Amino acid sequence: MAIVVDIVNWLRSQSKPAFAIESLLLALLVWRTFTRWHLQMAPNAPELFKDQSIFGSLRFTTSRAEYLAEGLAQSPDGQFSFLHGGNHIVVVSGEAARTSFQTSRGLDPGAGFAALFGSFLDISELTKNSMRRCMLIYKRCTQDDHLTTNLHHLVHDSDSHVRQMGERSVINPLKSMGLLIYQLTHRMAGAHDIANDPQLLRSTWAVYAPLEDSPYIDILFPWLPTPSKLQKIWGYTKLHLTISQIAKKRQADGKADTDMMQMLIDEDMNSMIRSLAIIGAVLAGVFNTTFATTWNLCCLATNPDWLERVRAEVNGVVAEHRLSETEPLVDILQRLSLRDWETKFGVLQSTITESIRFTMAGAVVRKNISGKDMKIGNTRYVIPNGSLAIHATADAHMDEGIYPEPLRWDPSRYTKDVPQGSDVPHGYLGWGSGNHPCPAQRFAELNVVVASVLFIASYDFEMCDEAGVSTVGPLPGILYNRMGAGRPETDMYMKCELRRAEQNV
Ligand code: HEM
């Protein structure tokens, strides 16, 4: 009761227009919550999180991993429910529940993502049809011919990018590597026209960041045109127009290229699907690939032993392919075949695998679109029809039984005869598992490797503050408050110095 009195008093203290708007929103919120109340009553759904207020779970939006960890800790058997906006969400954990989450048909990631993204539309039908077609195109982008044809772009772009950093610089690696990874993702699953044009590259890159953030109000009222939603619509519209113009011009000029855009044109896909495929791929690159690359470089900067091992590996490959003392690094690396890139950097790969165990320790979502309640593994619970299901990836990635001392960054976990995580069902989820593994793993990993090799071969680097003063100690924590990769809690900076003499950069 006290909370109601407090709310009324607070509303009274507001100006008249603010009072009217806030009262309306409050009424909508209460209405929305009560009209969905039946969902939590679904028989056999796991019990509601005790901390649950009638207004849902604001903290799930702001500090998702902590919210899920608290819910799991208070649940007697590792499964619980909560209300989030208009959604009833079931959180599953443990090996059997994880397996049924990863492998059950009828649990749809696209529809789940749309609900948490605060989408205007129920896009489950749209995603079902369009995603199937996009998925086929993404798979073609991971085949040898596409990768081999475009490999030289990855090396050239990475070389140009690191050169622009100069002899000595302080960089924000998330921003600096972010722009490069954005460019490389366009090389692999976007439009070369954007990757080739520095201005267009920067202006379109700027659109993506706000597209990911969904304030709670967007999820609460998917139909309400909030400023953040209007900003997203405007962003998507601009991207769609840019992509459509590029396709039109290419067709009018009768020119062809070797990118995914060309595959979409040749397949005669309509302009909406073309944009959906490119924007979807680039979004994943902007968030997942960027953070994987950046976090790994930062972990190397703070683990000198591993940096030395990776550097020795990179130097060894460069030395093996060098034709003369004065040959530039980029010329040497341009001669590496796809197979070389995929097999000769085993130590670097193990550091990337370990970094992704951390960057992808957030949550994955599904919506039950099967038309019936679905049993959760060997538990007594179900995911009700229409409800969302969430699996906190930390359930596997931070499980002491699978990864001893899970908070320690230790790439040697994957260099043993039986790599940690591989002997437990769905024990490593960095690239997804079961019915929905990442279709882009091969080219996304190649992007991380090429960008990292060029950076490591060209620079000595260490963590520092914004002014360039060296810092020691752990990296910032990772905040998981959205789908996909997390992000660092605070800005990170790195001091880089060119290794000109050694590499003829
Ligand atoms: C380092 C970079 C990346 C990592 C670590 C990564 C990781 C993942 C993971 C963990 C999943 C499973 C999510 C789930 O279970 O719901 C996934 C799915 C997916 N990823 Fe990636 N990803 C990366 C980059 C990309 C890129 C660049 C694309 C661009 C095409 C992409 C496209 C997809 C798609 C379409 C799915 C959904 C698959 C499905 O629903 O069946 N990913 N990814």
Tab-separated table of C-alpha atoms in Angstrom, residues 27 102 105 142 149 180 194 224 236 240 252 255 259 302 338 361 369 377 451 473 490:
chain	number	residue	atom	x	y	z
A	27	ALA	CA	-2.275	3.100	-16.235
A	102	GLN	CA	19.155	-26.165	-27.388
A	105	ARG	CA	11.893	-27.891	-32.223
A	142	THR	CA	31.192	-19.636	-45.312
A	149	THR	CA	37.857	-14.870	-53.347
A	180	LEU	CA	37.678	-2.519	-38.861
A	194	ILE	CA	30.164	0.238	-48.217
A	224	LEU	CA	4.060	2.541	-28.444
A	236	TYR	CA	16.704	0.819	-40.329
A	240	HIS	CA	17.507	-0.089	-46.129
A	252	ALA	CA	21.679	-0.303	-63.720
A	255	LYS	CA	28.336	-4.391	-62.753
A	259	ASP	CA	30.082	-9.949	-52.075
A	302	THR	CA	47.138	-8.349	-19.638
A	338	LEU	CA	42.677	-19.781	-46.619
A	361	ALA	CA	28.336	-15.560	-21.248
A	369	ILE	CA	5.802	-21.142	-31.012
A	377	GLY	CA	14.292	-31.685	-19.930
A	451	ALA	CA	42.402	-8.490	-37.898
A	473	GLY	CA	45.306	-4.965	-12.839
A	490	THR	CA	33.888	0.994	-18.542
